Structures are given as structure tokens and as C-alpha cells.
């Protein structure tokens, strides 16, 4: 079965939310209302995965294989799809099959174009006999004109029907992609072999067919680009809400007041970490978006200058030097503003987080735990694992649970890392301070001046070459009033501008992606370690609870499944 996270993640949200809601119905009405209030899962528009390519390129078969035949797709060697077909995949994902392009049917091309513009992810299907001029033109239209390269996977279909020497297909794909050859992933598969494997009675032969089909590589490529694009991030919040609601429900099931106290503090700490991590991500994405907008504005200015020169009676291309210098200056300012903005965002968000942690430390539950004086007890007495408690004979009888030493160590460490610490003098040792310090040393990626000059030269060369064509075209238009010729001229100018903008944006995206990846690596290392410690203490407390009801077990399973899916959504994508 295809492990497509685009489908598995929303399915987990729906399944876990329904299971938890049913379990919460068994709690008292006031508690049930409280936890159902936490379990408010925002509805998100379903992601759209659009398949495109020439007719008979294997799109319909590919959809059938991706869904393990759940989609009712007509497969035919002729033009099988004559309209845009949206397949509702379990109410979670819209798989969009488009008519084959360049089949001589203008309506088909128009319908495919409309679907592509609204796509979250695009699968470009091309048969194993590879690209002709028409398919290359369509592929470049997707990457350059529609600017969908970051959302694109090229899928070579019917791979087992024709043998090719090593490197031949890769060379063909790279040639077709042109400037985007290093940005767009490509895979080979044979969807029919996969479908045949589903119907094979012999398990061993079925497994071999499915493995040989290459569909696992298709799924991996889709999952990787979905992670890199952040398309899977929309499912993290509802899963976090499910884990949070389950955690607080478990806290309410603890009979012992101290267990209730520690579970409540842990839940508040985890919620604070989760919410702050989300706020940091949102703020960082805003900075990346501002950076992108500034880069677009800068390169559009250069394009305007080049077109102005081109359209003048006596084009003076030396004027591009000043425009290039201006572009360099604007990109440099935008770059520095982005880097400084990232630093400011992280510093201010972590300062706010410290204040939030100090509020938790001042809560009645935190004071209750300090009254246990766990550390003093464990220094003089062993804690019997089988009883889960000891008595401090020098004071009024007070239960010290088996989880007490680990919880005390965690609370002290969390306070030192994120809260009040050991006092102002020790603030430099906090996790927040260390993160800010490391980011302060982060040089980041930058635009190099020669790149802007090269882009300016490129557009000048394009315009000079075009100068031999455009006047003739316009003259022909004037003579015969051929509106189509004027449209072609305008489209060529737009394509040239989009190609220039696309090059600058590709570099801009490289810079922001690299910078934010390093920032998030630092944040994830600290935040994830804190969350794991909280979950570890939380697991110790739950493991030692006297009451082990079916309700506790089932809610704990839901929380574990939600956390497991969150971990899968955050898995590294590897080097490729």
C-alpha cells in the first residue's frame, strides 16, 4: 500500500479526533466540555494534486495505483480523459486528472491549464519514450510561466515497457527541465505492474511486482516535496491539539493530587512549547515572505528598465549597468533586512516564552510540587519501586511518588533552561540565550553582486536577439492586422520577464530556505529535547498511576499515535 502522507496525515487527524471524542463522552460533563473545547480541529481546504501530461502518458493508471484502485478511473489507450476529473480520495485529498494536452483539442489544453494554476502539487507524467518538442514546451510552461517548479515531480511512466541505457533518461529529463534541472525531482515507475501486483495471488510474486513497479519511489518523492513545501504543516496543528487534549484528559484521570499537579504543569509546559514553536514558525515565514516580495520588486524594476531600453528608438544597453547596480543594492538591503529580522523574531519570541514559563512556575500547582521537597527526601532514603512512595519520618506524613526524583530534576532543569533560571547572572546559560547567540554568528546565504550583473546581461542578450525579430513581427502586424502575432510578441516578452523573475526568486528561495533551515535546526534541537523530556516525565507519572482504567489506556494510545504522526511529518528528507 502506498504510504502517501498527503492522505495518511489527514486520515489520522479524522480517525484520532473521532476516537478521542467518543472516549471523552465518558467523562463528567464539565470536564468533557473543557477537553472538547481544546479538541477544536480547524478545517483546512483539501490539498489538490494535479496530474498533467500528453494524452496516453499514463496519468489515469497512475491515479489508480496511487489510490490502490480506490479511484474509479477509466483507462484507455485513446484519449481517455476529456474533462478535468476530481477524485475525492476518502474526503481527504483531491486527485485531479486533467485531459491530455497538445492532442489538438483546445478545450483540453484550457481545462488542464485551469487545474494547474490551482494545484498544490503537480505530477508531470511522461511516457517512457520520453519527451518530444510539445511535452518539453508544456513542461517549461509549468516551470517558467506558472512558476510551479517548487511544487513539481516529473514521473516517467510505463518504465518496464522499454529498456534504456543508464543515464539516458536522466539526461533527457535534465535537458527538458533546462534551468530547473537541479530543482525538480524525477522518478520512474510502472503503475500497471503495481496494479497487477495487487491482484497477484502468490504473495511473493505480488511483493516482487509491487517493488519492481517503482511506486514507492513516486510516493517518497511526493512526500519529500510536500515536506519541503510545508504542505504537510497544515496537519501539525490539529494533531498537536489532539495530543494536548489527550494529555490534559489523562491529567484529569489522576487520583493523587500530586500526580494531578505534575501532569498539569507538564501539560502547560508542553502547550507553551508547542504554541511558541508555532508562533516562531509563523513569524519566520512572514520574514521569508517579506524577503521574497522585496526581491520580486527589485527584479521587476530591472525588467522594466530593460524593456524600456528595448522599446526606445535607439536602445542604449549600457544603461543596464546602473539598473544592475540598483538591483544589487536592493537585493543586498533585502538580504540584510531578512537576516536581521530573523534574529529579532527569535530574540523577542524567546523573551516572551521566558515570561510565559515564569507564569507557570508561579502557578499553585508548581508551588504544590515544591512543597513536596522531593530532593531532600531522595538524598536520605531509597524509593521502593514496588510501592511508589516513601514517608519522610521527620515531618508530617507526605507521599513521595516514584516519579518524584525524575520530575524534580526536570522541573529544576526546565526552570534553568527556559524560566527564571538561577538568577540574572546565570541567564547567559539558558537555552534561549544559547539559541540567540548561535544565530548571531550565523552568516547566512547572500546574493553575490556578479549574479545580478549576469542576470542583467542575460536580459540584455535576450532583448538584443529579440530586436531582430520583434520589429519584423510588429511590422507584419501593422500590415496585415494580425492580432495573433501581437499576442505572440506579448507572450514572448512575458515569458522572458517570468524567466528572469524565476531565476532571482530561485536564489531568494535558496537563501531563505537555507537560513530558516539552520534557524529551525537550532530551535528544533532545544524545543524537541524539552518536549521529549516532558513526555518522558509524563510517561513515568502515568506508568506509576494507581488507577489503570481502560479509558486511561485508550486515551494514552491516541496521544501516542498523534505524537507518532507528528514525528513522521517532521522526518528529515535526506540529501536527495
mmCIF file of C-alpha atoms in Angstrom, residues 211-510:
data_model
loop_
_atom_site.group_PDB
_atom_site.id
_atom_site.type_symbol
_atom_site.label_atom_id
_atom_site.label_comp_id
_atom_site.label_asym_id
_atom_site.label_seq_id
_atom_site.Cartn_x
_atom_site.Cartn_y
_atom_site.Cartn_z
ATOM 1 C CA UNK A 211 8.581 -3.458 -5.571
ATOM 2 C CA UNK A 212 9.565 -3.523 -9.244
ATOM 3 C CA UNK A 213 6.839 -1.013 -10.126
ATOM 4 C CA UNK A 214 8.718 1.904 -8.559
ATOM 5 C CA UNK A 215 5.543 3.284 -6.944
ATOM 6 C CA UNK A 216 7.335 3.503 -3.582
ATOM 7 C CA UNK A 217 9.784 5.964 -5.158
ATOM 8 C CA UNK A 218 6.880 8.018 -6.518
ATOM 9 C CA UNK A 219 5.342 8.168 -3.036
ATOM 10 C CA UNK A 220 8.685 9.119 -1.458
ATOM 11 C CA UNK A 221 9.182 11.938 -3.976
ATOM 12 C CA UNK A 222 5.698 13.322 -3.285
ATOM 13 C CA UNK A 223 6.229 13.106 0.489
ATOM 14 C CA UNK A 224 9.608 14.812 0.222
ATOM 15 C CA UNK A 225 8.390 17.761 -1.841
ATOM 16 C CA UNK A 226 5.301 18.089 0.374
ATOM 17 C CA UNK A 227 7.546 18.348 3.449
ATOM 18 C CA UNK A 228 9.889 20.842 1.799
ATOM 19 C CA UNK A 229 6.997 22.989 0.607
ATOM 20 C CA UNK A 230 5.363 22.892 4.018
ATOM 21 C CA UNK A 231 2.145 21.433 2.540
ATOM 22 C CA UNK A 232 2.028 18.888 5.374
ATOM 23 C CA UNK A 233 2.342 21.576 8.036
ATOM 24 C CA UNK A 234 -1.417 22.216 7.896
ATOM 25 C CA UNK A 235 -1.939 18.886 9.679
ATOM 26 C CA UNK A 236 0.502 19.502 12.536
ATOM 27 C CA UNK A 237 -1.757 21.874 14.481
ATOM 28 C CA UNK A 238 -4.790 19.549 14.645
ATOM 29 C CA UNK A 239 -2.529 16.650 15.623
ATOM 30 C CA UNK A 240 -0.932 18.802 18.315
ATOM 31 C CA UNK A 241 -4.404 19.721 19.575
ATOM 32 C CA UNK A 242 -5.352 16.042 19.744
ATOM 33 C CA UNK A 243 -2.164 15.219 21.686
ATOM 34 C CA UNK A 244 -2.787 18.180 24.001
ATOM 35 C CA UNK A 245 -6.449 17.304 24.650
ATOM 36 C CA UNK A 246 -5.470 13.688 25.317
ATOM 37 C CA UNK A 247 -2.699 14.788 27.687
ATOM 38 C CA UNK A 248 -4.959 17.041 29.706
ATOM 39 C CA UNK A 249 -7.649 14.358 29.789
ATOM 40 C CA UNK A 250 -5.080 11.951 31.208
ATOM 41 C CA UNK A 251 -4.152 14.543 33.815
ATOM 42 C CA UNK A 252 -7.762 14.693 34.951
ATOM 43 C CA UNK A 253 -7.791 10.921 35.488
ATOM 44 C CA UNK A 254 -5.005 11.039 38.068
ATOM 45 C CA UNK A 255 -6.343 10.345 41.553
ATOM 46 C CA UNK A 256 -3.362 11.599 43.514
ATOM 47 C CA UNK A 257 -3.261 15.413 43.950
ATOM 48 C CA UNK A 258 0.473 15.456 43.321
ATOM 49 C CA UNK A 259 0.019 13.423 40.150
ATOM 50 C CA UNK A 260 -2.620 15.888 39.038
ATOM 51 C CA UNK A 261 -0.243 18.750 39.834
ATOM 52 C CA UNK A 262 2.747 17.370 37.926
ATOM 53 C CA UNK A 263 0.634 16.308 34.929
ATOM 54 C CA UNK A 264 -0.995 19.728 34.770
ATOM 55 C CA UNK A 265 2.370 21.520 34.935
ATOM 56 C CA UNK A 266 3.786 19.195 32.273
ATOM 57 C CA UNK A 267 0.749 19.768 30.051
ATOM 58 C CA UNK A 268 1.129 23.541 30.433
ATOM 59 C CA UNK A 269 4.840 23.323 29.665
ATOM 60 C CA UNK A 270 4.200 21.211 26.583
ATOM 61 C CA UNK A 271 1.423 23.516 25.401
ATOM 62 C CA UNK A 272 3.683 26.551 25.911
ATOM 63 C CA UNK A 273 6.481 24.906 23.893
ATOM 64 C CA UNK A 274 4.117 23.808 21.113
ATOM 65 C CA UNK A 275 2.382 27.181 20.837
ATOM 66 C CA UNK A 276 5.645 29.116 20.928
ATOM 67 C CA UNK A 277 7.154 26.886 18.264
ATOM 68 C CA UNK A 278 4.138 27.596 16.077
ATOM 69 C CA UNK A 279 4.410 31.344 16.689
ATOM 70 C CA UNK A 280 8.107 31.231 15.803
ATOM 71 C CA UNK A 281 7.399 29.370 12.564
ATOM 72 C CA UNK A 282 4.654 31.813 11.574
ATOM 73 C CA UNK A 283 6.847 34.841 12.306
ATOM 74 C CA UNK A 284 9.812 33.356 10.407
ATOM 75 C CA UNK A 285 7.609 32.560 7.399
ATOM 76 C CA UNK A 286 6.389 36.168 7.393
ATOM 77 C CA UNK A 287 10.002 37.354 7.237
ATOM 78 C CA UNK A 288 10.692 34.969 4.345
ATOM 79 C CA UNK A 289 7.570 36.243 2.551
ATOM 80 C CA UNK A 290 8.659 39.867 3.041
ATOM 81 C CA UNK A 291 12.104 38.961 1.691
ATOM 82 C CA UNK A 292 10.536 37.311 -1.365
ATOM 83 C CA UNK A 293 8.322 40.340 -2.049
ATOM 84 C CA UNK A 294 11.321 42.675 -1.832
ATOM 85 C CA UNK A 295 13.270 40.505 -4.295
ATOM 86 C CA UNK A 296 10.343 40.416 -6.738
ATOM 87 C CA UNK A 297 10.022 44.185 -6.577
ATOM 88 C CA UNK A 298 13.755 44.614 -7.204
ATOM 89 C CA UNK A 299 13.948 42.301 -10.204
ATOM 90 C CA UNK A 300 10.732 43.690 -11.699
ATOM 91 C CA UNK A 301 12.411 47.110 -11.623
ATOM 92 C CA UNK A 302 15.353 45.704 -13.585
ATOM 93 C CA UNK A 303 12.996 44.069 -16.080
ATOM 94 C CA UNK A 304 11.135 47.375 -16.528
ATOM 95 C CA UNK A 305 14.429 49.149 -17.208
ATOM 96 C CA UNK A 306 15.478 46.555 -19.800
ATOM 97 C CA UNK A 307 12.122 46.683 -21.584
ATOM 98 C CA UNK A 308 12.226 50.480 -21.576
ATOM 99 C CA UNK A 309 15.621 50.378 -23.291
ATOM 100 C CA UNK A 310 14.417 47.758 -25.722
ATOM 101 C CA UNK A 311 11.352 49.794 -26.717
ATOM 102 C CA UNK A 312 13.281 53.038 -27.264
ATOM 103 C CA UNK A 313 14.142 54.172 -30.799
ATOM 104 C CA UNK A 314 17.902 53.920 -30.189
ATOM 105 C CA UNK A 315 18.436 51.265 -27.490
ATOM 106 C CA UNK A 316 21.405 52.085 -25.275
ATOM 107 C CA UNK A 317 22.169 48.857 -23.437
ATOM 108 C CA UNK A 318 24.923 50.467 -21.406
ATOM 109 C CA UNK A 319 22.146 51.895 -19.236
ATOM 110 C CA UNK A 320 21.648 48.407 -17.862
ATOM 111 C CA UNK A 321 24.778 48.882 -15.747
ATOM 112 C CA UNK A 322 23.019 51.374 -13.491
ATOM 113 C CA UNK A 323 19.959 49.133 -13.313
ATOM 114 C CA UNK A 324 22.213 46.201 -12.366
ATOM 115 C CA UNK A 325 23.873 48.228 -9.631
ATOM 116 C CA UNK A 326 20.455 49.220 -8.306
ATOM 117 C CA UNK A 327 19.342 45.591 -8.305
ATOM 118 C CA UNK A 328 22.468 44.563 -6.398
ATOM 119 C CA UNK A 329 21.865 47.267 -3.825
ATOM 120 C CA UNK A 330 18.193 46.402 -3.379
ATOM 121 C CA UNK A 331 18.893 42.669 -3.057
ATOM 122 C CA UNK A 332 21.660 43.331 -0.543
ATOM 123 C CA UNK A 333 19.374 45.518 1.586
ATOM 124 C CA UNK A 334 16.585 42.927 1.397
ATOM 125 C CA UNK A 335 19.041 40.184 2.322
ATOM 126 C CA UNK A 336 20.332 42.057 5.385
ATOM 127 C CA UNK A 337 16.825 43.049 6.445
ATOM 128 C CA UNK A 338 15.766 39.393 6.249
ATOM 129 C CA UNK A 339 18.734 38.198 8.343
ATOM 130 C CA UNK A 340 18.232 40.945 10.933
ATOM 131 C CA UNK A 341 14.502 40.256 11.009
ATOM 132 C CA UNK A 342 15.065 36.559 11.722
ATOM 133 C CA UNK A 343 17.361 37.446 14.622
ATOM 134 C CA UNK A 344 14.825 39.921 16.039
ATOM 135 C CA UNK A 345 11.939 37.466 15.725
ATOM 136 C CA UNK A 346 13.795 34.691 17.561
ATOM 137 C CA UNK A 347 15.022 37.026 20.323
ATOM 138 C CA UNK A 348 11.618 38.595 21.019
ATOM 139 C CA UNK A 349 9.702 35.298 20.820
ATOM 140 C CA UNK A 350 12.073 33.555 23.226
ATOM 141 C CA UNK A 351 11.891 36.508 25.628
ATOM 142 C CA UNK A 352 8.080 36.225 25.602
ATOM 143 C CA UNK A 353 8.400 32.482 26.128
ATOM 144 C CA UNK A 354 10.567 33.021 29.231
ATOM 145 C CA UNK A 355 7.833 35.233 30.698
ATOM 146 C CA UNK A 356 5.251 32.545 29.955
ATOM 147 C CA UNK A 357 7.365 29.873 31.667
ATOM 148 C CA UNK A 358 7.766 32.071 34.735
ATOM 149 C CA UNK A 359 3.973 32.324 34.972
ATOM 150 C CA UNK A 360 3.808 28.517 35.024
ATOM 151 C CA UNK A 361 6.458 28.433 37.758
ATOM 152 C CA UNK A 362 4.336 30.821 39.830
ATOM 153 C CA UNK A 363 1.175 28.711 39.496
ATOM 154 C CA UNK A 364 -0.414 26.976 42.528
ATOM 155 C CA UNK A 365 0.374 23.540 41.061
ATOM 156 C CA UNK A 366 4.073 24.388 40.780
ATOM 157 C CA UNK A 367 4.076 25.643 44.391
ATOM 158 C CA UNK A 368 2.378 22.413 45.473
ATOM 159 C CA UNK A 369 5.137 20.352 43.894
ATOM 160 C CA UNK A 370 7.839 22.419 45.595
ATOM 161 C CA UNK A 371 6.204 21.679 48.941
ATOM 162 C CA UNK A 372 6.975 18.001 48.414
ATOM 163 C CA UNK A 373 10.668 18.794 48.923
ATOM 164 C CA UNK A 374 11.428 15.748 46.824
ATOM 165 C CA UNK A 375 15.125 16.405 46.541
ATOM 166 C CA UNK A 376 15.628 16.468 50.303
ATOM 167 C CA UNK A 377 13.847 13.146 50.652
ATOM 168 C CA UNK A 378 15.727 11.257 47.969
ATOM 169 C CA UNK A 379 19.057 12.299 49.441
ATOM 170 C CA UNK A 380 18.406 10.266 52.557
ATOM 171 C CA UNK A 381 16.063 7.457 51.536
ATOM 172 C CA UNK A 382 15.639 4.943 48.747
ATOM 173 C CA UNK A 383 12.288 4.851 46.994
ATOM 174 C CA UNK A 384 10.777 1.343 46.834
ATOM 175 C CA UNK A 385 9.762 0.795 43.231
ATOM 176 C CA UNK A 386 7.023 -1.602 44.181
ATOM 177 C CA UNK A 387 5.164 0.790 46.474
ATOM 178 C CA UNK A 388 5.664 4.015 44.598
ATOM 179 C CA UNK A 389 6.049 6.044 47.840
ATOM 180 C CA UNK A 390 8.130 6.581 50.964
ATOM 181 C CA UNK A 391 7.495 8.513 54.142
ATOM 182 C CA UNK A 392 9.538 11.405 55.460
ATOM 183 C CA UNK A 393 9.608 10.435 59.129
ATOM 184 C CA UNK A 394 10.935 13.809 60.227
ATOM 185 C CA UNK A 395 7.834 15.667 59.036
ATOM 186 C CA UNK A 396 4.144 15.223 58.642
ATOM 187 C CA UNK A 397 3.460 12.152 56.535
ATOM 188 C CA UNK A 398 3.617 13.073 52.849
ATOM 189 C CA UNK A 399 3.648 10.706 49.957
ATOM 190 C CA UNK A 400 6.708 10.934 47.693
ATOM 191 C CA UNK A 401 5.886 9.098 44.460
ATOM 192 C CA UNK A 402 8.343 7.008 42.498
ATOM 193 C CA UNK A 403 8.251 9.555 39.714
ATOM 194 C CA UNK A 404 9.249 12.314 42.169
ATOM 195 C CA UNK A 405 13.053 12.396 41.644
ATOM 196 C CA UNK A 406 12.769 12.444 37.849
ATOM 197 C CA UNK A 407 10.073 15.122 37.973
ATOM 198 C CA UNK A 408 12.105 17.245 40.394
ATOM 199 C CA UNK A 409 15.142 17.035 38.138
ATOM 200 C CA UNK A 410 13.034 18.004 35.124
ATOM 201 C CA UNK A 411 11.372 20.964 36.856
ATOM 202 C CA UNK A 412 14.713 22.298 38.014
ATOM 203 C CA UNK A 413 16.270 21.853 34.571
ATOM 204 C CA UNK A 414 13.287 23.396 32.769
ATOM 205 C CA UNK A 415 13.366 26.404 35.070
ATOM 206 C CA UNK A 416 17.096 26.871 34.464
ATOM 207 C CA UNK A 417 16.796 26.452 30.678
ATOM 208 C CA UNK A 418 13.638 28.411 29.941
ATOM 209 C CA UNK A 419 12.394 30.255 33.024
ATOM 210 C CA UNK A 420 13.835 32.232 35.919
ATOM 211 C CA UNK A 421 16.997 30.129 35.953
ATOM 212 C CA UNK A 422 19.433 30.506 38.866
ATOM 213 C CA UNK A 423 19.141 34.283 38.791
ATOM 214 C CA UNK A 424 20.075 37.051 36.392
ATOM 215 C CA UNK A 425 23.779 36.201 36.473
ATOM 216 C CA UNK A 426 23.055 32.738 35.101
ATOM 217 C CA UNK A 427 20.766 33.901 32.278
ATOM 218 C CA UNK A 428 23.585 33.511 29.740
ATOM 219 C CA UNK A 429 23.404 29.747 30.241
ATOM 220 C CA UNK A 430 19.734 29.446 29.301
ATOM 221 C CA UNK A 431 18.643 27.573 26.186
ATOM 222 C CA UNK A 432 17.063 30.720 24.774
ATOM 223 C CA UNK A 433 20.279 32.697 25.188
ATOM 224 C CA UNK A 434 22.333 29.955 23.548
ATOM 225 C CA UNK A 435 19.987 29.838 20.551
ATOM 226 C CA UNK A 436 20.146 33.609 20.065
ATOM 227 C CA UNK A 437 23.946 33.534 20.460
ATOM 228 C CA UNK A 438 24.351 30.842 17.795
ATOM 229 C CA UNK A 439 22.034 32.640 15.400
ATOM 230 C CA UNK A 440 24.007 35.835 15.921
ATOM 231 C CA UNK A 441 27.035 34.046 14.466
ATOM 232 C CA UNK A 442 25.046 32.721 11.525
ATOM 233 C CA UNK A 443 26.380 34.349 8.382
ATOM 234 C CA UNK A 444 23.529 33.166 6.197
ATOM 235 C CA UNK A 445 23.493 32.975 2.407
ATOM 236 C CA UNK A 446 23.609 36.149 0.391
ATOM 237 C CA UNK A 447 23.158 37.432 -3.135
ATOM 238 C CA UNK A 448 26.509 37.977 -4.800
ATOM 239 C CA UNK A 449 26.916 41.149 -6.921
ATOM 240 C CA UNK A 450 28.077 39.258 -10.004
ATOM 241 C CA UNK A 451 24.795 37.365 -10.097
ATOM 242 C CA UNK A 452 22.735 40.497 -10.628
ATOM 243 C CA UNK A 453 25.127 41.637 -13.362
ATOM 244 C CA UNK A 454 24.786 38.266 -15.049
ATOM 245 C CA UNK A 455 21.004 38.482 -14.906
ATOM 246 C CA UNK A 456 21.124 41.975 -16.375
ATOM 247 C CA UNK A 457 23.409 40.800 -19.163
ATOM 248 C CA UNK A 458 21.088 37.890 -19.862
ATOM 249 C CA UNK A 459 18.058 40.065 -20.310
ATOM 250 C CA UNK A 460 20.120 42.397 -22.486
ATOM 251 C CA UNK A 461 21.161 39.474 -24.662
ATOM 252 C CA UNK A 462 17.587 38.277 -24.894
ATOM 253 C CA UNK A 463 16.454 41.729 -25.936
ATOM 254 C CA UNK A 464 19.270 42.172 -28.471
ATOM 255 C CA UNK A 465 18.484 38.843 -30.059
ATOM 256 C CA UNK A 466 14.813 39.676 -29.978
ATOM 257 C CA UNK A 467 15.481 43.037 -31.619
ATOM 258 C CA UNK A 468 15.923 41.216 -34.917
ATOM 259 C CA UNK A 469 12.567 39.515 -34.549
ATOM 260 C CA UNK A 470 10.229 41.857 -32.729
ATOM 261 C CA UNK A 471 10.301 44.807 -35.168
ATOM 262 C CA UNK A 472 9.635 42.468 -38.079
ATOM 263 C CA UNK A 473 6.790 40.897 -36.153
ATOM 264 C CA UNK A 474 5.310 44.263 -35.299
ATOM 265 C CA UNK A 475 5.671 45.423 -38.887
ATOM 266 C CA UNK A 476 3.830 42.340 -40.055
ATOM 267 C CA UNK A 477 1.134 43.144 -37.542
ATOM 268 C CA UNK A 478 0.839 46.678 -38.894
ATOM 269 C CA UNK A 479 0.492 45.433 -42.456
ATOM 270 C CA UNK A 480 -1.933 42.569 -42.036
ATOM 271 C CA UNK A 481 -3.525 43.487 -38.660
ATOM 272 C CA UNK A 482 -2.801 40.024 -37.394
ATOM 273 C CA UNK A 483 -3.826 40.105 -33.742
ATOM 274 C CA UNK A 484 -2.348 36.692 -33.123
ATOM 275 C CA UNK A 485 1.122 37.957 -33.996
ATOM 276 C CA UNK A 486 0.838 40.758 -31.454
ATOM 277 C CA UNK A 487 -0.273 38.250 -28.845
ATOM 278 C CA UNK A 488 2.762 36.089 -29.594
ATOM 279 C CA UNK A 489 5.062 39.048 -29.181
ATOM 280 C CA UNK A 490 3.469 39.978 -25.872
ATOM 281 C CA UNK A 491 3.630 36.388 -24.641
ATOM 282 C CA UNK A 492 7.325 36.134 -25.536
ATOM 283 C CA UNK A 493 8.076 39.301 -23.580
ATOM 284 C CA UNK A 494 6.090 37.966 -20.615
ATOM 285 C CA UNK A 495 7.877 34.623 -20.766
ATOM 286 C CA UNK A 496 11.236 36.393 -20.821
ATOM 287 C CA UNK A 497 10.271 38.505 -17.802
ATOM 288 C CA UNK A 498 8.965 35.462 -15.926
ATOM 289 C CA UNK A 499 12.192 33.577 -16.632
ATOM 290 C CA UNK A 500 14.228 36.460 -15.184
ATOM 291 C CA UNK A 501 11.981 36.758 -12.132
ATOM 292 C CA UNK A 502 12.093 32.992 -11.698
ATOM 293 C CA UNK A 503 15.905 32.971 -11.598
ATOM 294 C CA UNK A 504 16.043 35.645 -8.928
ATOM 295 C CA UNK A 505 13.265 34.005 -6.921
ATOM 296 C CA UNK A 506 15.046 30.665 -7.085
ATOM 297 C CA UNK A 507 18.090 32.250 -5.457
ATOM 298 C CA UNK A 508 15.902 34.145 -2.977
ATOM 299 C CA UNK A 509 14.177 30.888 -2.020
ATOM 300 C CA UNK A 510 17.557 29.157 -1.647
#
